[in-house]
CSV table of C-alpha atoms in Angstrom, one decimal:
chain,number,residue,atom,x,y,z
R,682,UNK,CA,-11.9,24.1,-3.6
R,683,UNK,CA,-12.4,23.4,-7.4
R,684,UNK,CA,-9.4,21.1,-7.3
R,685,UNK,CA,-10.9,19.0,-4.5
R,686,UNK,CA,-14.3,18.7,-6.3
R,687,UNK,CA,-12.6,17.7,-9.5
R,688,UNK,CA,-10.4,15.2,-7.7
R,689,UNK,CA,-13.6,13.8,-6.0
R,690,UNK,CA,-15.2,13.3,-9.4
R,691,UNK,CA,-12.1,11.6,-10.7
R,692,UNK,CA,-12.1,9.2,-7.8
R,693,UNK,CA,-15.8,8.6,-8.1
R,694,UNK,CA,-15.2,7.5,-11.7
R,695,UNK,CA,-12.6,5.0,-10.5
R,696,UNK,CA,-15.0,3.7,-7.8
R,697,UNK,CA,-17.7,3.2,-10.5
R,698,UNK,CA,-15.2,1.4,-12.7
R,699,UNK,CA,-14.1,-0.9,-9.9
R,700,UNK,CA,-17.7,-1.7,-9.0
R,701,UNK,CA,-18.4,-2.5,-12.6
R,702,UNK,CA,-15.4,-4.8,-12.7
R,703,UNK,CA,-16.4,-6.5,-9.5
R,704,UNK,CA,-20.0,-7.1,-10.8
R,705,UNK,CA,-18.8,-8.2,-14.2
R,706,UNK,CA,-16.3,-10.6,-12.6
R,707,UNK,CA,-19.0,-12.1,-10.3
R,708,UNK,CA,-21.4,-12.5,-13.3
R,709,UNK,CA,-18.7,-14.2,-15.4
R,710,UNK,CA,-17.7,-16.5,-12.6
R,711,UNK,CA,-21.4,-17.3,-11.9
R,712,UNK,CA,-21.8,-18.1,-15.7
R,713,UNK,CA,-18.7,-20.3,-15.5
R,714,UNK,CA,-20.2,-22.3,-12.6
R,715,UNK,CA,-23.9,-22.3,-13.8
R,716,UNK,CA,-25.4,-25.8,-14.1
R,717,UNK,CA,-28.3,-24.8,-16.3
R,718,UNK,CA,-29.0,-22.6,-19.3
R,719,UNK,CA,-31.3,-20.3,-17.3
R,720,UNK,CA,-28.4,-19.4,-14.9
R,721,UNK,CA,-26.1,-18.6,-17.8
R,722,UNK,CA,-28.9,-16.5,-19.4
R,723,UNK,CA,-29.4,-14.6,-16.1
R,724,UNK,CA,-25.7,-13.9,-15.5
R,725,UNK,CA,-24.9,-13.0,-19.1
R,726,UNK,CA,-27.8,-10.5,-19.2
R,727,UNK,CA,-26.3,-8.8,-16.1
R,728,UNK,CA,-22.8,-8.9,-17.6
R,729,UNK,CA,-24.0,-7.2,-20.8
R,730,UNK,CA,-25.8,-4.5,-18.8
R,731,UNK,CA,-22.9,-3.9,-16.5
R,732,UNK,CA,-20.5,-3.6,-19.3
R,733,UNK,CA,-22.3,-0.4,-20.3
R,734,UNK,CA,-20.9,1.2,-17.1
R,735,UNK,CA,-17.4,1.2,-18.4
R,736,UNK,CA,-17.8,4.0,-20.9
R,737,UNK,CA,-19.5,6.1,-18.3
R,738,UNK,CA,-16.9,5.5,-15.7
R,739,UNK,CA,-14.1,6.2,-18.2
R,740,UNK,CA,-15.8,9.5,-19.0
R,741,UNK,CA,-16.1,10.4,-15.3
R,742,UNK,CA,-12.4,9.5,-14.9
R,743,UNK,CA,-11.1,11.3,-18.0
R,744,UNK,CA,-12.9,14.7,-17.8
R,745,UNK,CA,-11.6,15.5,-14.3
R,746,UNK,CA,-8.2,13.9,-15.2
R,747,UNK,CA,-7.7,16.3,-18.1
R,748,UNK,CA,-8.6,19.2,-15.8
R,749,UNK,CA,-6.1,18.0,-13.2
R,750,UNK,CA,-3.4,17.5,-15.8
R,751,UNK,CA,-3.8,20.9,-17.4
R,752,UNK,CA,-4.2,22.8,-14.1
R,753,UNK,CA,-1.7,21.0,-11.8
R,754,UNK,CA,0.3,18.1,-13.1
R,755,UNK,CA,1.2,18.7,-16.8
R,756,UNK,CA,1.9,16.1,-19.5
R,757,UNK,CA,5.5,15.5,-18.8
R,758,UNK,CA,4.9,13.0,-16.0
R,759,UNK,CA,5.4,9.4,-16.9
R,760,UNK,CA,2.8,7.7,-14.6
R,761,UNK,CA,0.1,10.0,-16.0
R,762,UNK,CA,0.9,9.2,-19.6
R,763,UNK,CA,1.2,5.5,-19.0
R,764,UNK,CA,-2.1,5.5,-17.0
R,765,UNK,CA,-3.9,7.4,-19.7
R,766,UNK,CA,-2.7,5.1,-22.4
R,767,UNK,CA,-3.7,2.0,-20.3
R,768,UNK,CA,-7.2,3.5,-19.6
R,769,UNK,CA,-7.7,4.3,-23.3
R,770,UNK,CA,-6.6,0.7,-24.2
R,771,UNK,CA,-9.1,-0.7,-21.7
R,772,UNK,CA,-11.8,1.5,-23.1
R,773,UNK,CA,-11.1,0.1,-26.6
R,774,UNK,CA,-10.8,-3.5,-25.5
R,775,UNK,CA,-14.1,-3.5,-23.6
R,776,UNK,CA,-16.5,-2.9,-26.4
R,777,UNK,CA,-14.3,-4.6,-29.1
R,778,UNK,CA,-13.6,-7.9,-27.3
R,779,UNK,CA,-15.7,-8.2,-24.1
R,780,UNK,CA,-19.1,-6.8,-25.1
R,781,UNK,CA,-19.3,-8.6,-28.4
R,782,UNK,CA,-18.5,-11.9,-26.7
R,783,UNK,CA,-20.8,-11.3,-23.8
R,784,UNK,CA,-23.7,-10.5,-26.2
R,785,UNK,CA,-22.8,-13.7,-28.1
R,786,UNK,CA,-23.2,-15.7,-24.8
R,787,UNK,CA,-26.5,-14.0,-24.1
R,788,UNK,CA,-27.8,-14.7,-27.6
R,789,UNK,CA,-26.7,-18.3,-27.4
R,790,UNK,CA,-28.3,-18.7,-24.0
R,791,UNK,CA,-31.6,-17.2,-25.1
R,792,UNK,CA,-31.6,-19.4,-28.2
R,793,UNK,CA,-30.8,-22.6,-26.2
R,794,UNK,CA,-34.1,-24.2,-25.3
R,795,UNK,CA,-32.6,-27.1,-23.3
R,796,UNK,CA,-32.2,-26.8,-19.6
R,797,UNK,CA,-28.7,-28.2,-19.8
R,798,UNK,CA,-26.3,-25.8,-21.5
R,799,UNK,CA,-25.2,-27.0,-25.0
R,800,UNK,CA,-21.5,-27.6,-25.7
R,801,UNK,CA,-21.5,-24.5,-28.0
R,802,UNK,CA,-22.9,-22.3,-25.1
R,803,UNK,CA,-20.4,-23.7,-22.7
R,804,UNK,CA,-17.6,-23.0,-25.2
R,805,UNK,CA,-18.7,-19.4,-25.4
R,806,UNK,CA,-18.7,-19.1,-21.6
R,807,UNK,CA,-15.2,-20.5,-21.4
R,808,UNK,CA,-13.8,-18.3,-24.2
R,809,UNK,CA,-10.2,-17.9,-23.3
R,810,UNK,CA,-10.0,-14.5,-25.2
R,811,UNK,CA,-12.9,-13.1,-23.2
R,812,UNK,CA,-11.5,-14.3,-19.9
R,813,UNK,CA,-8.0,-13.1,-20.7
R,814,UNK,CA,-9.3,-9.7,-21.7
R,815,UNK,CA,-11.5,-9.1,-18.7
R,816,UNK,CA,-8.8,-10.4,-16.3
R,817,UNK,CA,-6.1,-8.3,-17.9
R,818,UNK,CA,-8.4,-5.2,-18.0
R,819,UNK,CA,-9.1,-5.7,-14.3
R,820,UNK,CA,-5.4,-6.0,-13.4
R,821,UNK,CA,-4.6,-3.0,-15.6
R,822,UNK,CA,-7.1,-1.0,-13.7
R,823,UNK,CA,-5.4,-2.0,-10.4
R,824,UNK,CA,-2.1,-1.0,-12.0
R,825,UNK,CA,-3.5,2.4,-12.9
R,826,UNK,CA,-4.6,2.8,-9.3
R,827,UNK,CA,-1.1,1.8,-8.1
R,828,UNK,CA,0.5,4.4,-10.4
R,829,UNK,CA,-1.8,7.1,-9.1
R,830,UNK,CA,-0.8,6.3,-5.6
R,831,UNK,CA,3.0,5.7,-6.1
R,832,UNK,CA,3.7,8.0,-9.0
R,833,UNK,CA,6.5,6.0,-10.7
R,834,UNK,CA,9.0,7.0,-13.4
R,835,UNK,CA,8.6,5.8,-17.0
R,836,UNK,CA,10.4,2.5,-16.4
R,837,UNK,CA,8.5,1.8,-13.2
R,838,UNK,CA,5.2,2.7,-14.8
R,839,UNK,CA,5.8,0.4,-17.8
R,840,UNK,CA,6.9,-2.5,-15.5
R,841,UNK,CA,3.7,-2.0,-13.5
R,842,UNK,CA,1.6,-2.4,-16.6
R,843,UNK,CA,3.6,-5.4,-17.8
R,844,UNK,CA,3.1,-7.0,-14.4
R,845,UNK,CA,-0.6,-6.2,-14.5
R,846,UNK,CA,-1.1,-7.7,-17.9
R,847,UNK,CA,0.8,-10.8,-16.9
R,848,UNK,CA,-1.3,-11.1,-13.7
R,849,UNK,CA,-4.4,-10.9,-15.9
R,850,UNK,CA,-3.2,-13.7,-18.1
R,851,UNK,CA,-2.3,-15.8,-15.1
R,852,UNK,CA,-5.7,-15.1,-13.4
R,853,UNK,CA,-7.6,-16.1,-16.5
R,854,UNK,CA,-5.6,-19.3,-17.0
R,855,UNK,CA,-6.1,-20.2,-13.3
R,856,UNK,CA,-9.8,-19.7,-13.4
R,857,UNK,CA,-10.3,-21.7,-16.6
R,858,UNK,CA,-8.0,-24.5,-15.4
R,859,UNK,CA,-9.9,-24.8,-12.2
R,860,UNK,CA,-13.2,-25.1,-14.0
R,861,UNK,CA,-11.7,-27.7,-16.3
R,862,UNK,CA,-10.4,-29.8,-13.4
R,863,UNK,CA,-13.8,-29.4,-11.6
R,864,UNK,CA,-15.5,-30.7,-14.7
R,865,UNK,CA,-13.2,-33.7,-14.8
R,866,UNK,CA,-13.9,-34.5,-11.2
R,867,UNK,CA,-17.7,-34.2,-11.8
R,868,UNK,CA,-17.5,-36.5,-14.8
R,869,UNK,CA,-15.6,-39.1,-12.8
R,870,UNK,CA,-18.1,-38.9,-9.9
R,871,UNK,CA,-21.0,-39.5,-12.2
R,872,UNK,CA,-19.5,-42.6,-13.8
C-alpha cells in the first residue's frame, strides 16, 4: 500500500513537470510569434511564473524516488542513476540558464514603451541558448520517462540521454530557423 502511494506521488511529480514544460513551451512559442510588445510581456510573465513549478515538481519526483530506490530498487541499477543525474542536471540548468533569461525578456518587455518590439527585445526572445536549453531539458525529461518505462542498461541509458539532448538541439534549431524564414517572407511581402 505505501509503495503504491509513493509511486503515485512520484508519477504526480512527473505529470506536474510535463505540464510545466508544456505551458513553458507554449509561452515561449507565443513570445516568438508575438507581433507586439504587450504580447511578449504577457507570455514572458507566464513563462517566468511557470518556471517556478520546476523545483516543486523535482522535489515531488525526488522524495518518492529516494524512497523507491532505498526500499525496492537499490542504487546499482543504471537507468535509475542516469535518470537521477539527468533530473539533477535539468534542475540546475533551469534556474541558471532559463529563468535568468526569461526574467531578462520580461524586464526588457516591461521597459519597452513602444508597441512594436525593439530589436533588442526580439533578440532576447530568439536567444539560441535559451531555446536550446528549454528544448534539451524537455527532451531529457522525455528520455527519463522512457528509461523509467524501458529500464535499460548503462549503455542504453546513456544513448537515450545523448539522443534526447540531440533532439533538443534539433528542435531548437528548427523552431528558430522557421521563425527566421517566416520573418524573411513577411519582410518580402511588405516591400
